[in-house]
């Protein structure tokens, strides 16, 4: 890893095709307990959401001039706005010029899904819907080959349109009077939130399913991949399935992947590539030697498997970014779990090292072609599964730690921003360990935010050059960003996040817009 002096970077601005332009909002107090999310809208407005533990959802709208144009507090009649602590966010999207929030809460031990639609101009609540409920969580969970039978709600939005899907997965042990064919429902909605299609998802030979991923092809199809599970079968207790629901059909088309028989602890990313009408399926499974990764390509119309390519990945897969021609970029992060204290099974003693960044470029046949890495060392509270950046991209969130001082989750991991003027990677770090003369062995993993600063690298496969977006950090002055709240408009190369300014003991926050 080569380190670059700040002085050289500031003098050598000619190395960059364009210096990022930064605009900051008026400052406001550092966010407290709760959850923050920013949504960039097509009309040029920016919606800042703060999920407050007591007041509900506080909405601040910024206009095209990046000035506050409206504020609103959103509560509801169907969901409990005072129970944010036990609320799960299953998705936040910009759809049809509106902000759409999917919330999940337990009501008498039954998971219930609620959809909130906010006006994209003033932030007011336009509609509130209960989309469904699952059976009680009090039944026994089902684990097969270290795959968990999902008992949860999931969402997915077509990145090329406003169509979106909601999946209801009923897990747990089948009850005596329960119809297994009706445990899973997939619903497709139009950009104006009307139900387009709904169907039950099942295969007769598999009673249980672990949700892996889902993607939407406009108003035409919903694609979903699961780990299909069954007990007391040594030959095939689990198998990965790719399925398709075409609008107008009442049943799914399924494609089993035989080579995945008895895969353990499976994770996946399923992406539709419109230009070539193919599906890209990244599969990650555990084995005694660690994790195995496979890149698959399928015909979107027939689900025929076109090729399967094993991959050697230096880290945990976090996000798959498909290109128009069927190639892709795979983002990786070196992650290891460890426990502190005498009870290794206690959740609050579990931690995750979120270390070096890896970027791999994959060709249309799924073969790894090139890439690079960046040194990063962070420690997160709790356990992080693969595809964390994929979940963050959807706006998924649940309380990991009720102690605010330990809730560093939104500040960890990294951002990968492909722009028309180059590729940028952002993350928070202790800068003193990256200065010239330092070494990797001297580096201290970032665990607390008191000395954190945001760094930005402009990257190619051969060079990684560092710059500072918000100014030169000093001993008593610095800047760090809440990456978990961020949003990015790829077509406009606009990135927005919450930036915290630290001057001694004083901290202030602001919304930062960065145009690359």
Short mmCIF file of C-alpha atoms in Angstrom, two decimals:
data_model
loop_
_atom_site.label_atom_id
_atom_site.label_comp_id
_atom_site.label_asym_id
_atom_site.label_seq_id
_atom_site.Cartn_x
_atom_site.Cartn_y
_atom_site.Cartn_z
CA UNK A 1 0.00 0.00 0.00
CA UNK A 2 1.51 3.37 -0.99
CA UNK A 3 0.77 6.43 1.11
CA UNK A 4 0.56 9.90 -0.40
CA UNK A 5 1.39 13.13 1.39
CA UNK A 6 -1.44 15.64 1.74
CA UNK A 7 0.86 18.43 0.55
CA UNK A 8 1.54 16.62 -2.70
CA UNK A 9 -2.16 15.97 -3.25
CA UNK A 10 -3.13 19.57 -2.70
CA UNK A 11 -0.46 20.83 -5.08
CA UNK A 12 -1.08 18.18 -7.75
CA UNK A 13 -4.74 18.87 -8.46
CA UNK A 14 -4.03 18.41 -12.17
CA UNK A 15 -3.99 14.66 -11.53
CA UNK A 16 -7.76 14.72 -11.14
CA UNK A 17 -10.18 15.12 -14.02
CA UNK A 18 -12.39 17.10 -11.65
CA UNK A 19 -12.04 18.17 -8.05
CA UNK A 20 -15.20 17.20 -6.12
CA UNK A 21 -17.44 20.16 -5.28
CA UNK A 22 -18.81 20.19 -1.73
CA UNK A 23 -21.83 22.11 -0.42
CA UNK A 24 -22.87 22.07 3.24
CA UNK A 25 -26.22 22.79 4.87
CA UNK A 26 -26.67 24.99 7.90
CA UNK A 27 -25.30 23.15 10.96
CA UNK A 28 -27.54 21.31 13.41
CA UNK A 29 -26.88 19.29 16.61
CA UNK A 30 -25.14 15.94 16.24
CA UNK A 31 -27.83 13.25 15.79
CA UNK A 32 -28.66 11.36 18.96
CA UNK A 33 -30.28 8.00 19.47
CA UNK A 34 -32.26 6.59 16.58
CA UNK A 35 -31.66 6.13 12.87
CA UNK A 36 -30.75 8.62 10.13
CA UNK A 37 -31.36 8.29 6.38
CA UNK A 38 -31.03 10.71 3.48
CA UNK A 39 -32.99 10.27 0.24
CA UNK A 40 -32.12 12.15 -2.96
CA UNK A 41 -35.19 12.82 -5.11
CA UNK A 42 -35.38 13.29 -8.88
CA UNK A 43 -36.90 16.78 -8.47
CA UNK A 44 -33.65 17.98 -6.89
CA UNK A 45 -34.96 17.92 -3.33
CA UNK A 46 -33.23 16.10 -0.50
CA UNK A 47 -35.16 14.38 2.29
CA UNK A 48 -33.44 13.89 5.65
CA UNK A 49 -35.18 11.36 7.93
CA UNK A 50 -34.47 11.01 11.64
CA UNK A 51 -36.22 8.06 13.30
CA UNK A 52 -36.56 9.36 16.84
CA UNK A 53 -37.04 6.88 19.68
CA UNK A 54 -39.91 8.90 21.17
CA UNK A 55 -41.30 11.33 18.59
CA UNK A 56 -41.62 9.20 15.46
CA UNK A 57 -40.04 10.12 12.11
CA UNK A 58 -38.75 13.68 11.88
CA UNK A 59 -38.56 14.87 8.27
CA UNK A 60 -36.48 17.77 6.96
CA UNK A 61 -36.79 18.68 3.29
CA UNK A 62 -34.08 20.60 1.44
CA UNK A 63 -34.88 22.28 -1.88
CA UNK A 64 -32.69 22.46 -4.99
CA UNK A 65 -30.69 25.32 -3.42
CA UNK A 66 -29.94 22.99 -0.44
CA UNK A 67 -31.99 25.18 1.91
CA UNK A 68 -34.55 23.86 4.40
CA UNK A 69 -37.94 24.13 2.71
CA UNK A 70 -40.16 22.11 5.07
CA UNK A 71 -40.12 20.16 8.33
CA UNK A 72 -42.60 17.53 9.45
CA UNK A 73 -43.05 14.90 12.16
CA UNK A 74 -44.60 11.67 10.86
CA UNK A 75 -46.51 9.40 13.19
CA UNK A 76 -49.23 6.93 12.31
CA UNK A 77 -52.47 5.24 13.25
CA UNK A 78 -51.50 1.73 12.17
CA UNK A 79 -47.96 1.51 13.58
CA UNK A 80 -46.55 2.64 16.93
CA UNK A 81 -44.33 5.71 16.41
CA UNK A 82 -43.22 5.53 20.04
CA UNK A 83 -41.71 2.08 19.59
CA UNK A 84 -38.79 2.84 17.28
CA UNK A 85 -36.56 0.74 19.53
CA UNK A 86 -38.36 -2.39 18.34
CA UNK A 87 -38.99 -1.23 14.77
CA UNK A 88 -37.20 -2.74 11.80
CA UNK A 89 -36.76 -0.73 8.61
CA UNK A 90 -37.01 -3.05 5.61
CA UNK A 91 -36.44 -0.45 2.92
CA UNK A 92 -36.40 3.28 2.12
CA UNK A 93 -36.70 4.27 -1.53
CA UNK A 94 -37.33 7.25 -3.79
CA UNK A 95 -40.32 6.14 -5.89
CA UNK A 96 -42.43 8.27 -8.23
CA UNK A 97 -41.11 11.50 -6.69
CA UNK A 98 -42.03 10.32 -3.20
CA UNK A 99 -40.19 8.85 -0.22
CA UNK A 100 -41.47 5.33 0.54
CA UNK A 101 -40.63 3.72 3.90
CA UNK A 102 -41.25 0.08 4.80
CA UNK A 103 -41.50 -0.55 8.55
CA UNK A 104 -41.90 -3.79 10.46
CA UNK A 105 -43.19 -4.06 14.04
CA UNK A 106 -44.38 -6.85 16.31
CA UNK A 107 -48.07 -6.65 17.16
CA UNK A 108 -49.07 -9.29 19.72
CA UNK A 109 -45.99 -11.33 18.71
CA UNK A 110 -46.92 -11.16 15.01
CA UNK A 111 -44.57 -9.34 12.57
CA UNK A 112 -46.53 -6.72 10.63
CA UNK A 113 -45.37 -4.75 7.58
CA UNK A 114 -46.37 -1.09 7.10
CA UNK A 115 -45.80 1.18 4.10
CA UNK A 116 -45.49 4.95 4.56
CA UNK A 117 -45.57 7.28 1.55
CA UNK A 118 -44.22 10.82 2.06
CA UNK A 119 -44.69 13.80 -0.22
CA UNK A 120 -41.45 14.60 -2.05
CA UNK A 121 -41.93 18.35 -1.64
CA UNK A 122 -43.13 18.95 1.92
CA UNK A 123 -42.50 15.59 3.63
CA UNK A 124 -46.11 15.13 4.71
CA UNK A 125 -47.55 11.63 5.12
CA UNK A 126 -49.69 10.90 2.05
CA UNK A 127 -50.73 7.36 2.87
CA UNK A 128 -50.16 4.63 5.43
CA UNK A 129 -50.90 0.98 4.63
CA UNK A 130 -50.60 -2.32 6.42
CA UNK A 131 -49.31 -4.70 3.77
CA UNK A 132 -49.55 -7.92 5.75
CA UNK A 133 -48.76 -9.87 8.90
CA UNK A 134 -47.01 -13.15 9.64
CA UNK A 135 -47.79 -15.86 12.15
CA UNK A 136 -46.49 -15.55 15.70
CA UNK A 137 -42.75 -15.57 16.40
CA UNK A 138 -43.33 -17.87 19.38
CA UNK A 139 -43.06 -21.05 17.29
CA UNK A 140 -39.76 -22.91 17.16
CA UNK A 141 -37.23 -21.72 14.58
CA UNK A 142 -36.00 -24.07 11.85
CA UNK A 143 -32.25 -24.41 11.04
CA UNK A 144 -31.13 -26.82 8.32
CA UNK A 145 -27.49 -27.02 7.16
CA UNK A 146 -26.96 -23.82 9.14
CA UNK A 147 -29.59 -22.11 6.97
CA UNK A 148 -32.35 -20.30 8.83
CA UNK A 149 -35.92 -20.68 7.60
CA UNK A 150 -36.90 -17.04 7.17
CA UNK A 151 -39.77 -15.57 9.17
CA UNK A 152 -39.63 -12.00 7.94
CA UNK A 153 -40.56 -9.35 5.35
CA UNK A 154 -38.30 -8.26 2.49
CA UNK A 155 -38.44 -5.55 -0.17
CA UNK A 156 -36.78 -4.84 -3.51
CA UNK A 157 -37.07 -1.96 -5.99
CA UNK A 158 -36.25 -2.03 -9.68
CA UNK A 159 -33.30 0.40 -10.06
CA UNK A 160 -34.52 1.29 -13.56
CA UNK A 161 -38.17 2.05 -12.70
CA UNK A 162 -40.50 2.67 -9.79
CA UNK A 163 -41.85 -0.89 -9.59
CA UNK A 164 -41.13 -2.73 -6.35
CA UNK A 165 -41.87 -6.03 -4.64
CA UNK A 166 -42.63 -7.14 -1.08
CA UNK A 167 -41.99 -10.72 0.09
CA UNK A 168 -43.74 -12.24 3.14
CA UNK A 169 -41.86 -15.29 4.44
CA UNK A 170 -43.52 -17.46 7.06
CA UNK A 171 -40.90 -19.58 8.81
CA UNK A 172 -40.83 -21.63 11.98
CA UNK A 173 -42.09 -25.16 12.49
CA UNK A 174 -45.15 -26.01 10.42
CA UNK A 175 -48.22 -26.26 12.63
CA UNK A 176 -50.70 -29.13 12.40
CA UNK A 177 -53.45 -27.11 10.72
CA UNK A 178 -51.17 -24.87 8.65
CA UNK A 179 -51.11 -24.90 4.85
CA UNK A 180 -47.45 -24.79 3.81
CA UNK A 181 -48.37 -23.66 0.28
CA UNK A 182 -49.60 -20.33 1.62
CA UNK A 183 -46.73 -19.47 3.93
CA UNK A 184 -44.87 -17.27 1.42
CA UNK A 185 -46.47 -14.50 -0.65
CA UNK A 186 -44.73 -12.27 -3.20
CA UNK A 187 -46.43 -9.02 -4.22
CA UNK A 188 -45.48 -6.67 -7.07
CA UNK A 189 -46.51 -2.99 -6.88
CA UNK A 190 -46.59 -0.21 -9.47
CA UNK A 191 -44.92 3.21 -8.95
CA UNK A 192 -48.29 4.57 -7.78
CA UNK A 193 -48.43 1.82 -5.13
CA UNK A 194 -51.12 -0.31 -6.75
CA UNK A 195 -50.93 -4.10 -6.50
CA UNK A 196 -49.95 -5.51 -9.89
CA UNK A 197 -49.42 -9.18 -9.08
CA UNK A 198 -49.47 -11.50 -6.06
CA UNK A 199 -48.71 -15.21 -5.88
CA UNK A 200 -47.76 -17.91 -3.41
CA UNK A 201 -44.20 -19.20 -3.54
CA UNK A 202 -43.50 -22.89 -2.90
CA UNK A 203 -42.09 -26.15 -4.19
CA UNK A 204 -43.92 -29.34 -3.15
CA UNK A 205 -40.77 -31.16 -2.03
CA UNK A 206 -39.43 -28.33 0.19
CA UNK A 207 -41.48 -27.12 3.20
CA UNK A 208 -39.05 -24.42 4.41
CA UNK A 209 -37.15 -21.58 2.73
CA UNK A 210 -34.39 -19.16 3.55
CA UNK A 211 -34.75 -15.84 1.72
CA UNK A 212 -31.56 -14.89 -0.11
CA UNK A 213 -32.37 -12.00 -2.47
CA UNK A 214 -35.00 -10.57 -4.82
CA UNK A 215 -34.97 -8.25 -7.85
CA UNK A 216 -37.64 -6.63 -10.03
CA UNK A 217 -37.87 -6.25 -13.81
CA UNK A 218 -40.27 -3.31 -14.18
CA UNK A 219 -43.90 -4.38 -14.27
CA UNK A 220 -43.02 -7.64 -16.06
CA UNK A 221 -41.35 -10.00 -13.58
CA UNK A 222 -40.16 -10.57 -10.06
CA UNK A 223 -37.10 -12.77 -9.58
CA UNK A 224 -36.26 -14.35 -6.24
CA UNK A 225 -33.61 -16.73 -4.99
CA UNK A 226 -33.94 -18.87 -1.86
CA UNK A 227 -32.29 -21.76 -0.08
CA UNK A 228 -35.00 -24.44 -0.19
CA UNK A 229 -34.85 -26.63 2.92
CA UNK A 230 -36.17 -29.98 4.09
CA UNK A 231 -35.47 -32.17 7.10
CA UNK A 232 -34.33 -35.80 7.31
CA UNK A 233 -32.86 -35.95 3.83
CA UNK A 234 -29.15 -36.68 3.67
CA UNK A 235 -28.92 -36.28 -0.11
CA UNK A 236 -30.45 -32.84 -0.45
CA UNK A 237 -31.37 -31.13 2.80
CA UNK A 238 -30.84 -27.73 1.16
CA UNK A 239 -30.59 -26.42 -2.39
CA UNK A 240 -30.45 -22.94 -3.91
CA UNK A 241 -33.41 -22.10 -6.15
CA UNK A 242 -33.86 -19.23 -8.61
CA UNK A 243 -37.50 -18.43 -9.35
CA UNK A 244 -39.46 -16.10 -11.61
CA UNK A 245 -43.01 -14.73 -11.43
CA UNK A 246 -44.29 -13.25 -14.69
CA UNK A 247 -47.08 -10.72 -14.55
CA UNK A 248 -50.33 -12.50 -15.40
CA UNK A 249 -49.12 -15.90 -14.21
CA UNK A 250 -50.46 -17.44 -11.02
CA UNK A 251 -47.42 -19.59 -10.24
CA UNK A 252 -43.64 -19.28 -10.18
CA UNK A 253 -41.16 -20.87 -12.56
CA UNK A 254 -38.29 -22.50 -10.63
CA UNK A 255 -34.71 -23.46 -11.45
CA UNK A 256 -32.79 -25.57 -8.94
CA UNK A 257 -28.99 -25.35 -8.92
CA UNK A 258 -27.85 -28.96 -8.28
CA UNK A 259 -24.27 -28.02 -7.41
CA UNK A 260 -25.56 -26.12 -4.34
CA UNK A 261 -26.95 -29.25 -2.65
CA UNK A 262 -26.35 -29.02 1.11
CA UNK A 263 -24.71 -25.60 0.93
CA UNK A 264 -24.42 -24.15 4.42
CA UNK A 265 -25.08 -20.58 5.62
CA UNK A 266 -25.91 -19.29 2.13
CA UNK A 267 -25.99 -15.60 1.16
CA UNK A 268 -26.67 -14.14 -2.28
CA UNK A 269 -27.00 -11.17 -4.57
CA UNK A 270 -29.43 -11.46 -7.50
CA UNK A 271 -29.28 -8.75 -10.19
CA UNK A 272 -31.16 -8.30 -13.47
CA UNK A 273 -29.18 -6.82 -16.39
CA UNK A 274 -31.72 -5.28 -18.82
CA UNK A 275 -29.41 -4.76 -21.83
CA UNK A 276 -28.63 -8.47 -22.15
CA UNK A 277 -31.74 -9.86 -20.40
CA UNK A 278 -29.74 -11.97 -18.00
CA UNK A 279 -29.61 -12.57 -14.28
CA UNK A 280 -26.39 -12.33 -12.31
CA UNK A 281 -26.38 -14.48 -9.19
CA UNK A 282 -23.55 -14.26 -6.67
CA UNK A 283 -23.63 -17.09 -4.11
CA UNK A 284 -21.65 -17.30 -0.87
CA UNK A 285 -21.63 -20.41 1.33
CA UNK A 286 -19.68 -21.59 4.37
CA UNK A 287 -17.55 -24.70 4.59
CA UNK A 288 -14.84 -26.07 6.86
CA UNK A 289 -12.22 -24.03 5.01
CA UNK A 290 -14.10 -20.72 5.25
CA UNK A 291 -16.41 -19.36 2.58
CA UNK A 292 -16.89 -20.31 -1.08
CA UNK A 293 -18.10 -17.86 -3.72
CA UNK A 294 -19.70 -18.61 -7.09
CA UNK A 295 -20.74 -16.29 -9.93
CA UNK A 296 -23.71 -17.51 -11.99
CA UNK A 297 -25.35 -16.20 -15.16
CA UNK A 298 -28.92 -17.20 -16.10
CA UNK A 299 -31.22 -16.40 -18.99
CA UNK A 300 -33.89 -14.13 -17.49
CA UNK A 301 -36.65 -15.52 -19.70
CA UNK A 302 -36.09 -19.25 -19.23
CA UNK A 303 -33.90 -19.32 -16.06
CA UNK A 304 -31.47 -21.56 -17.95
CA UNK A 305 -28.04 -21.53 -16.29
CA UNK A 306 -25.58 -20.18 -18.84
CA UNK A 307 -22.42 -20.54 -16.76
CA UNK A 308 -21.18 -20.99 -13.19
CA UNK A 309 -17.77 -19.72 -12.15
CA UNK A 310 -16.08 -20.38 -8.77
CA UNK A 311 -14.29 -17.32 -7.43
CA UNK A 312 -11.39 -16.74 -5.06
CA UNK A 313 -12.39 -13.67 -3.05
CA UNK A 314 -9.91 -11.96 -0.68
CA UNK A 315 -12.62 -10.97 1.80
CA UNK A 316 -16.36 -11.09 2.37
CA UNK A 317 -18.54 -10.10 -0.61
CA UNK A 318 -20.48 -6.96 0.28
CA UNK A 319 -22.06 -5.68 -2.94
CA UNK A 320 -22.37 -6.75 -6.58
CA UNK A 321 -22.59 -3.90 -9.11
CA UNK A 322 -23.59 -5.09 -12.61
CA UNK A 323 -22.56 -3.21 -15.74
CA UNK A 324 -24.69 -2.81 -18.85
CA UNK A 325 -22.70 -5.38 -20.84
CA UNK A 326 -23.03 -8.16 -18.25
CA UNK A 327 -19.67 -7.63 -16.57
CA UNK A 328 -19.67 -6.59 -12.92
CA UNK A 329 -17.73 -5.10 -10.04
CA UNK A 330 -17.62 -7.02 -6.76
CA UNK A 331 -16.96 -5.10 -3.54
CA UNK A 332 -15.27 -6.99 -0.70
CA UNK A 333 -14.32 -6.38 2.90
CA UNK A 334 -12.04 -8.42 5.13
CA UNK A 335 -14.28 -9.43 8.08
CA UNK A 336 -13.65 -11.67 11.10
CA UNK A 337 -15.78 -12.18 14.19
CA UNK A 338 -14.49 -12.37 17.75
CA UNK A 339 -15.87 -12.25 21.28
CA UNK A 340 -14.75 -10.50 24.46
CA UNK A 341 -15.35 -11.69 27.99
CA UNK A 342 -16.11 -15.08 29.51
CA UNK A 343 -19.37 -15.78 27.68
CA UNK A 344 -18.70 -16.11 23.94
CA UNK A 345 -22.40 -16.71 23.24
CA UNK A 346 -23.56 -13.35 24.61
CA UNK A 347 -24.53 -11.14 21.66
CA UNK A 348 -23.33 -7.93 23.30
CA UNK A 349 -19.82 -9.42 23.61
CA UNK A 350 -19.55 -10.19 19.91
CA UNK A 351 -17.55 -7.92 17.61
CA UNK A 352 -16.54 -7.86 13.96
CA UNK A 353 -13.27 -6.71 12.44
CA UNK A 354 -14.19 -4.76 9.28
CA UNK A 355 -10.81 -4.40 7.65
CA UNK A 356 -9.25 -4.11 4.20
CA UNK A 357 -11.33 -3.10 1.17
CA UNK A 358 -11.24 -5.17 -2.00
CA UNK A 359 -12.52 -4.25 -5.48
CA UNK A 360 -12.69 -6.95 -8.18
CA UNK A 361 -13.72 -6.53 -11.81
CA UNK A 362 -15.49 -9.55 -13.34
CA UNK A 363 -16.02 -10.21 -17.04
CA UNK A 364 -19.21 -11.42 -18.72
CA UNK A 365 -18.25 -15.07 -18.08
CA UNK A 366 -17.92 -14.45 -14.35
CA UNK A 367 -14.11 -14.61 -14.40
CA UNK A 368 -12.11 -12.31 -12.13
CA UNK A 369 -10.05 -9.96 -14.32
CA UNK A 370 -8.44 -7.25 -12.19
CA UNK A 371 -8.82 -5.17 -9.06
CA UNK A 372 -7.13 -3.52 -6.11
CA UNK A 373 -7.30 -3.15 -2.34
CA UNK A 374 -7.11 -0.44 0.31
CA UNK A 375 -5.87 -0.78 3.88
CA UNK A 376 -8.62 -0.22 6.46
CA UNK A 377 -8.99 -1.35 10.09
CA UNK A 378 -12.26 -0.96 12.02
CA UNK A 379 -14.01 -2.77 14.87
CA UNK A 380 -17.81 -2.99 14.91
CA UNK A 381 -20.04 -3.98 17.81
CA UNK A 382 -22.08 -7.07 16.96
CA UNK A 383 -21.93 -9.60 14.13
CA UNK A 384 -22.06 -8.58 10.47
CA UNK A 385 -23.03 -11.05 7.77
CA UNK A 386 -21.87 -10.86 4.13
CA UNK A 387 -23.65 -8.42 1.77
CA UNK A 388 -23.83 -5.66 4.40
CA UNK A 389 -23.42 -2.93 1.75
CA UNK A 390 -26.28 -4.48 -0.24
CA UNK A 391 -28.59 -4.21 2.77
CA UNK A 392 -27.39 -0.67 3.50
CA UNK A 393 -28.17 0.34 -0.08
CA UNK A 394 -31.82 -0.59 0.53
CA UNK A 395 -31.94 1.44 3.74
CA UNK A 396 -32.41 -1.61 5.95
CA UNK A 397 -31.88 -0.98 9.65
CA UNK A 398 -32.46 -2.45 13.08
CA UNK A 399 -31.04 -1.43 16.47
CA UNK A 400 -27.77 -3.26 17.06
CA UNK A 401 -26.84 -1.60 20.32
CA UNK A 402 -29.14 0.39 22.59
CA UNK A 403 -26.15 2.22 24.12
CA UNK A 404 -25.66 5.26 21.90
CA UNK A 405 -21.92 5.60 22.60
CA UNK A 406 -21.39 2.10 21.21
CA UNK A 407 -23.67 2.51 18.20
CA UNK A 408 -20.91 3.17 15.67
CA UNK A 409 -22.58 1.06 12.97
CA UNK A 410 -23.50 3.98 10.65
CA UNK A 411 -19.90 5.21 10.58
CA UNK A 412 -18.20 1.95 9.61
CA UNK A 413 -17.48 0.06 6.39
CA UNK A 414 -17.04 2.22 3.27
CA UNK A 415 -18.60 3.88 0.23
CA UNK A 416 -17.77 2.98 -3.37
CA UNK A 417 -18.74 5.74 -5.81
CA UNK A 418 -18.23 5.17 -9.55
CA UNK A 419 -18.53 8.54 -11.29
CA UNK A 420 -18.01 9.99 -14.74
CA UNK A 421 -14.73 11.49 -13.49
CA UNK A 422 -13.30 8.46 -11.72
CA UNK A 423 -13.99 6.01 -8.93
CA UNK A 424 -13.96 7.24 -5.33
CA UNK A 425 -13.86 5.28 -2.07
CA UNK A 426 -14.70 6.91 1.27
CA UNK A 427 -14.30 5.63 4.83
CA UNK A 428 -13.65 6.90 8.36
CA UNK A 429 -10.21 6.25 9.80
CA UNK A 430 -7.55 7.33 12.30
CA UNK A 431 -5.46 9.46 9.99
CA UNK A 432 -2.27 9.52 12.04
CA UNK A 433 -1.66 5.88 11.07
CA UNK A 434 -1.77 6.65 7.36
CA UNK A 435 0.77 9.50 7.35
CA UNK A 436 4.13 8.94 5.60
CA UNK A 437 6.50 6.96 7.78
CA UNK A 438 3.79 4.88 9.40
CA UNK A 439 3.48 1.16 8.84
CA UNK A 440 0.66 -1.35 8.76
CA UNK A 441 1.85 -2.94 12.02
CA UNK A 442 1.63 0.44 13.76
CA UNK A 443 -1.97 0.94 12.72
CA UNK A 444 -4.68 1.01 15.36
CA UNK A 445 -8.17 -0.23 14.40
CA UNK A 446 -10.84 2.44 14.52
CA UNK A 447 -13.40 1.64 17.20
CA UNK A 448 -14.51 5.01 18.56
CA UNK A 449 -15.27 8.28 16.80
CA UNK A 450 -13.32 10.71 18.99
CA UNK A 451 -10.37 10.78 16.56
CA UNK A 452 -12.07 9.63 13.37
CA UNK A 453 -11.78 11.48 10.08
CA UNK A 454 -13.26 10.82 6.66
CA UNK A 455 -10.77 10.03 3.90
CA UNK A 456 -11.45 9.83 0.19
CA UNK A 457 -9.41 7.92 -2.39
CA UNK A 458 -9.59 8.34 -6.14
CA UNK A 459 -8.88 4.83 -7.37
CA UNK A 460 -7.79 2.94 -10.44
CA UNK A 461 -6.47 -0.62 -10.66
CA UNK A 462 -2.92 0.72 -10.32
CA UNK A 463 -3.13 3.89 -8.20
CA UNK A 464 -5.05 5.05 -5.13
CA UNK A 465 -4.64 8.76 -4.41
CA UNK A 466 -5.90 10.32 -1.18
CA UNK A 467 -7.67 13.64 -0.70
CA UNK A 468 -9.81 15.29 1.96
CA UNK A 469 -13.27 16.46 0.94
CA UNK A 470 -13.95 18.79 3.87
CA UNK A 471 -10.56 20.25 4.71
CA UNK A 472 -7.31 19.28 6.36
CA UNK A 473 -7.90 17.54 9.71
CA UNK A 474 -5.84 18.80 12.64
CA UNK A 475 -5.14 17.65 16.19
CA UNK A 476 -8.23 19.33 17.65
CA UNK A 477 -10.26 19.60 14.47
CA UNK A 478 -11.65 16.90 12.23
CA UNK A 479 -14.51 15.63 10.10
CA UNK A 480 -16.20 12.24 9.96
CA UNK A 481 -19.30 11.04 8.12
CA UNK A 482 -22.34 8.91 8.86
CA UNK A 483 -22.03 6.59 5.88
CA UNK A 484 -25.09 4.57 6.89
CA UNK A 485 -27.30 7.61 6.24
CA UNK A 486 -25.92 8.38 2.79
CA UNK A 487 -27.46 8.33 -0.67
CA UNK A 488 -25.96 8.49 -4.15
CA UNK A 489 -27.42 9.40 -7.54
CA UNK A 490 -25.20 7.59 -10.01
CA UNK A 491 -26.57 9.30 -13.11
CA UNK A 492 -25.81 12.75 -11.65
CA UNK A 493 -22.67 11.77 -9.67
CA UNK A 494 -24.12 13.40 -6.55
CA UNK A 495 -23.38 11.92 -3.14
CA UNK A 496 -24.93 13.13 0.09
CA UNK A 497 -24.18 12.22 3.69
CA UNK A 498 -24.21 13.58 7.25
CA UNK A 499 -20.87 15.19 8.11
CA UNK A 500 -19.90 15.73 11.75
CA UNK A 501 -17.47 18.58 12.45
CA UNK A 502 -15.36 18.15 15.57
CA UNK A 503 -13.57 21.16 17.14
CA UNK A 504 -12.17 20.13 20.49
CA UNK A 505 -15.15 18.88 22.50
CA UNK A 506 -17.71 20.67 20.32
CA UNK A 507 -19.51 18.71 17.62
CA UNK A 508 -21.93 19.90 14.97
CA UNK A 509 -23.59 18.13 12.08
CA UNK A 510 -24.65 19.19 8.60
CA UNK A 511 -25.85 17.63 5.38
CA UNK A 512 -23.02 17.45 2.84
CA UNK A 513 -23.61 17.27 -0.91
CA UNK A 514 -20.58 16.18 -2.95
CA UNK A 515 -20.65 16.53 -6.74
CA UNK A 516 -17.93 14.49 -8.45
#
